[in-house]
XYZ file of C-alpha atoms in Angstrom:
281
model
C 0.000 0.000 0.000
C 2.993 2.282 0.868
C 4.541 1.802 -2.517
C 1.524 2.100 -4.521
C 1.085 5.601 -2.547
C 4.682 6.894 -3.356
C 4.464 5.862 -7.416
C 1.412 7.815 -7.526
C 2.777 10.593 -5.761
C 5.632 10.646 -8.449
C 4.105 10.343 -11.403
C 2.150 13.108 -10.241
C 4.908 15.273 -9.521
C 6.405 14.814 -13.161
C 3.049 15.241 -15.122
C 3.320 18.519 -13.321
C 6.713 19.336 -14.374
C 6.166 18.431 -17.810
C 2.907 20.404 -17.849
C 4.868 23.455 -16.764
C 7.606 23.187 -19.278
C 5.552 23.053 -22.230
C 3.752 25.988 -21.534
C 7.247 27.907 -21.060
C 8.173 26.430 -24.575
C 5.203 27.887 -26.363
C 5.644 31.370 -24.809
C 9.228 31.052 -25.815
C 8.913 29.931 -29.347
C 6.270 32.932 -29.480
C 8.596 35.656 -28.192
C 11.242 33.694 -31.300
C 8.640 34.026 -33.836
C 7.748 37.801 -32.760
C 11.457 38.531 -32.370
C 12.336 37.060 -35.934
C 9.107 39.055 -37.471
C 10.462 42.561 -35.951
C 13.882 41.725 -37.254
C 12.878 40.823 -40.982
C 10.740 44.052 -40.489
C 13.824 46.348 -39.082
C 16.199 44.312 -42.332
C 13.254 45.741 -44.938
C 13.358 48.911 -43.709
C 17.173 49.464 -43.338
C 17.232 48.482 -46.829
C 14.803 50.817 -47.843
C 16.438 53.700 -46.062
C 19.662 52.339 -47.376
C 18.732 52.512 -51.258
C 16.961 56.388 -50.510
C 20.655 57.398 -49.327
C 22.053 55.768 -52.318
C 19.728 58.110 -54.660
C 20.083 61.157 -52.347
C 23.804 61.022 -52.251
C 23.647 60.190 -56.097
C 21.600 63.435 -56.569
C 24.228 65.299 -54.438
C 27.145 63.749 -56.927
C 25.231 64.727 -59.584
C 24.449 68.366 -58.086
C 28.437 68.381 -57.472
C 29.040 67.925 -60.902
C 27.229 70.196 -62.407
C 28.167 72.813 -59.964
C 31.644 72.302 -60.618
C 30.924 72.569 -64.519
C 28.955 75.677 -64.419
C 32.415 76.908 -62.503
C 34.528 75.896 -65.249
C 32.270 77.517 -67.951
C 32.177 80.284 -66.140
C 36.171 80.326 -65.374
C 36.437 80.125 -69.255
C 34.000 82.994 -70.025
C 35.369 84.928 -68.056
C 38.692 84.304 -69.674
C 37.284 84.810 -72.880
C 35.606 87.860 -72.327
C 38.875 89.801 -70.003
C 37.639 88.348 -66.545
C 34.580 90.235 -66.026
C 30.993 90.739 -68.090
C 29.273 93.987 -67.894
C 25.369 94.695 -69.151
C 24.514 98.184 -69.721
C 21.151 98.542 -71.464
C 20.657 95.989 -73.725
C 24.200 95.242 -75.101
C 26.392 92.984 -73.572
C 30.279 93.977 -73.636
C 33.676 92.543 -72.019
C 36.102 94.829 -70.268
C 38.386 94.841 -73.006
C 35.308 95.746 -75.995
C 34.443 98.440 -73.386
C 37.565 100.123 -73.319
C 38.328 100.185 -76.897
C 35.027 101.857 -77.096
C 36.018 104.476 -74.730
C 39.655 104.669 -76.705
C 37.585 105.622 -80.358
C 35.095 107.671 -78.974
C 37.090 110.207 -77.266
C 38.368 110.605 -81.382
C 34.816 111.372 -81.804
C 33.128 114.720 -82.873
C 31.613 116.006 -79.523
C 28.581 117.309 -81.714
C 27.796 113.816 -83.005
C 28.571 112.129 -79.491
C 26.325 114.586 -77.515
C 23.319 113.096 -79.726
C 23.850 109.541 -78.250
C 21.390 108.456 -75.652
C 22.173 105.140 -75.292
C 24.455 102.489 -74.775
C 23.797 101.197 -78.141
C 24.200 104.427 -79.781
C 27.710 105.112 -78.566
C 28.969 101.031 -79.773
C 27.345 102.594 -82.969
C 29.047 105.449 -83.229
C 32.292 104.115 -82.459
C 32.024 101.108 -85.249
C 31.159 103.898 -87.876
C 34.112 106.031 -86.532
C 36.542 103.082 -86.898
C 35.038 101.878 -90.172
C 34.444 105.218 -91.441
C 38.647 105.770 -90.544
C 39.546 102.475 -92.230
C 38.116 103.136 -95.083
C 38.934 106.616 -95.938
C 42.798 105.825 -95.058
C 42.911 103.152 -97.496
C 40.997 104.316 -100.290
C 41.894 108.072 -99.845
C 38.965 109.358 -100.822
C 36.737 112.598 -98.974
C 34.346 110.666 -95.905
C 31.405 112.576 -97.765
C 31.593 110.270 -100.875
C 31.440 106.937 -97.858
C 28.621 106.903 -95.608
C 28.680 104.545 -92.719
C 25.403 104.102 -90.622
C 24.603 100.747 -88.313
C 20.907 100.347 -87.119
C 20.995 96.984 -84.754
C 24.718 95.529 -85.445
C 23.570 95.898 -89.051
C 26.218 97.812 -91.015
C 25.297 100.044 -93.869
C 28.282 101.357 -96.346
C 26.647 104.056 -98.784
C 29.151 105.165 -101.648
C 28.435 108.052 -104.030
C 28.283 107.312 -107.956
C 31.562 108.934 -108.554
C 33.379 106.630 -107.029
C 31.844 103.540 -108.866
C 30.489 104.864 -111.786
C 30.800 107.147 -115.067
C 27.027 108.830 -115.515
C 24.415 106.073 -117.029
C 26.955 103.520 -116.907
C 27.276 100.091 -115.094
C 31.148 100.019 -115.785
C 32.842 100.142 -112.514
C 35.618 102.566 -112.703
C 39.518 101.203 -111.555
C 39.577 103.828 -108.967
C 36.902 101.715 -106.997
C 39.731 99.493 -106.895
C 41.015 100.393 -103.287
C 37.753 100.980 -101.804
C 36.635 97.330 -103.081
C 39.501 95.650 -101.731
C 38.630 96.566 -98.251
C 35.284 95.457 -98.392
C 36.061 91.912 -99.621
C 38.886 92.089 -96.629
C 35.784 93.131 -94.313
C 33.762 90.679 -95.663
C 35.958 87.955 -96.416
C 36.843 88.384 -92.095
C 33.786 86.704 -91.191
C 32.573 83.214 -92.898
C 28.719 84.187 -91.668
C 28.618 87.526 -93.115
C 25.592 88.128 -95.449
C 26.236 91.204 -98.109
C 23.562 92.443 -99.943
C 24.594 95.278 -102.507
C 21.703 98.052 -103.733
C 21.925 100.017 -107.090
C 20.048 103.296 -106.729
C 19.483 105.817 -109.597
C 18.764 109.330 -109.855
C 15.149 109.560 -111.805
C 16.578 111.230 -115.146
C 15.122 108.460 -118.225
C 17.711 106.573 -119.493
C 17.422 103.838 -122.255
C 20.570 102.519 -124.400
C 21.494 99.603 -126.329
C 22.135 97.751 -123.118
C 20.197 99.703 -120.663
C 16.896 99.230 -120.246
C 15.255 101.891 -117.765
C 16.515 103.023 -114.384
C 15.736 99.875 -113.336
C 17.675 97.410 -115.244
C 20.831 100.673 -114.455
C 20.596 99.868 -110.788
C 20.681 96.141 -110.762
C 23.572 95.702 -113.451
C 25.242 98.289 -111.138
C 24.353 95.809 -108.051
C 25.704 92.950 -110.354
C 29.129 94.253 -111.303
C 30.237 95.146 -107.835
C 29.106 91.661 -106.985
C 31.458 89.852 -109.987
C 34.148 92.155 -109.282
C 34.335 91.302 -105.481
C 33.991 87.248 -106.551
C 36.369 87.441 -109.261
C 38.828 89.975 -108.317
C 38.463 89.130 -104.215
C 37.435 86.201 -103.761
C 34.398 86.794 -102.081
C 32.024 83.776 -101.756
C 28.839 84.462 -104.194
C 26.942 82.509 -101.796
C 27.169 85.554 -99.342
C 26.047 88.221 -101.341
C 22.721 89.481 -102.877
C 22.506 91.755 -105.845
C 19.622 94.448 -105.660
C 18.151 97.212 -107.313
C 16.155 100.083 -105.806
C 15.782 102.061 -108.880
C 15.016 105.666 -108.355
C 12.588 104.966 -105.520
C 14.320 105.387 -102.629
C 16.079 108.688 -102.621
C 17.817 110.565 -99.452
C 16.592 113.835 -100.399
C 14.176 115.665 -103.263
C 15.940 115.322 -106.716
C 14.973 119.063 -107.008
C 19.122 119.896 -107.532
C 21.745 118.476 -109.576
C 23.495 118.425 -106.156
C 20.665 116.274 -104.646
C 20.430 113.995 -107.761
C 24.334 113.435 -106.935
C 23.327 112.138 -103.391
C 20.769 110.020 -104.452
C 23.015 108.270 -107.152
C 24.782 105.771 -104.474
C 25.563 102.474 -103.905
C 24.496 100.790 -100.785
C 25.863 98.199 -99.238
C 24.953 96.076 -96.070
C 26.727 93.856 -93.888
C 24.957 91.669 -91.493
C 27.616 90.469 -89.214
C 27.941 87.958 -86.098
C 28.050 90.033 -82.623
C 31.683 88.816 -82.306
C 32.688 90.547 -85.028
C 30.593 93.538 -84.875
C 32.581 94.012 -81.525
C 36.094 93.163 -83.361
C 34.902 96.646 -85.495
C 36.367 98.543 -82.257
């Protein structure tokens, strides 16, 4: 009876033990699980924050770069243009431009300087100074018979018949010569320059053998400076337009011989780059 008592007792005491433990194993395989779930969790979102870094601090490179680019560019411009950039009205000018400007006009006639208002009319009137200079001092010829005006970088050479031209005649005369020879050098300077060349008549009647009317005088006018300046210069004929104007656009009333004189020109227009617009300083 005794033993029977103390078996019981024991096998009691283990079911209890064994009871206990599982119950300690299931919370513990829980807290695992939970644990293991929070870490995967924590993993994903280090990775997540990981890969934003990797495109933030690739947008910073990239930033970088361009930062340091822009720098260079502007380290170069600034070389090109004598370290420093100025903008005064609506024309843009390096040190260097601005000085030469200074240089010519102060060769200027006060009269014709005190009637620019703007920026762009003093680059103007510098250009036609230096141009106007050039010309004359090769050719040799009076500055009344060459007319230099620029409206907008656009450069307008007006010579009088009597340099070109005997009266009624489309035969360009071999004191032109000189005065020919610079333009092709001016043109011939700049690969984009476009040349147009404009005939224009007095409104006397004239019809010959060859001549037509006043208009057919002003475009074989337009046509022969043209040849001479491709065959004689070597000025591309892609760059240059022959026109005629006729006797319709005069500078003043053909109400003189004088006035007739004036009117009798040949006009002609460069269209050059701003680069070498500037260079004209």
């Amino acid at each position: 009876m005794k033993k029977t008592i103390i078996l019981t007792g024991i096998l009691s005491a283990a079911l209890t033990v064994s009871c206990v433990s599982k119950k300690k194993y299931t919370a513990l395989e829980s807290n695992l699980f939970q644990t293991q779930t929070e870490l995967a969790m924590t993993n994903q979102e280090k990775a997540e924050l990981e890969e934003k870094m990797s495109i933030i601090e690739a947008r910073v490179a990239e930033y970088n770069a361009r930062i340091n680019s822009l720098k260079d560019t502007n380290d170069q411009l600034s070389l090109q243009n004598d370290g420093m950039l100025t903008l005064e009205g609506a024309t843009l000018m390096s040190k260097n431009n601005k000085e030469k400007m200074k240089a010519t006009l102060a060769k200027v006639d006060p009269a014709k300087l005190a009637e620019a208002r703007t920026m762009e009319d003093s680059v103007n009137l510098a250009v036609e100074y230096n141009l106007t200079q050039n010309i004359s001092d090769t050719t040799g010829e009076d500055s009344d018979d060459i007319k230099i005006s620029i409206e907008n970088t656009v450069v307008m050479i007006s010579v009088s018949d009597k340099l070109l031209f005997n009266t009624g005649s489309y035969r360009i005369n071999s004191k032109a010569d000189p005065l020919l020879a610079k333009l092709a050098e001016l043109i011939n300077a700049e690969p984009s320059l476009e040349v147009m060349v404009e005939g224009h008549t007095d409104p006397r009647t004239i019809s010959t053998g060859v001549v037509q009317d006043n208009w057919d005088l002003s475009v074989k006018r337009a046509t022969s400076i043209i040849r001479k300046l491709q065959n004689d210069y070597n000025v591309a004929p892609e760059k240059m337009i022959a026109a005629g104007r006729s006797s319709y656009m005069p500078l003043v009333e053909n109400d003189s011989p004088e006035n007739m004189a004036i009117n009798r020109r040949t006009r002609i227009v460069l269209i050059p780059d701003l680069d070498m617009f500037f260079a004209m300083l």
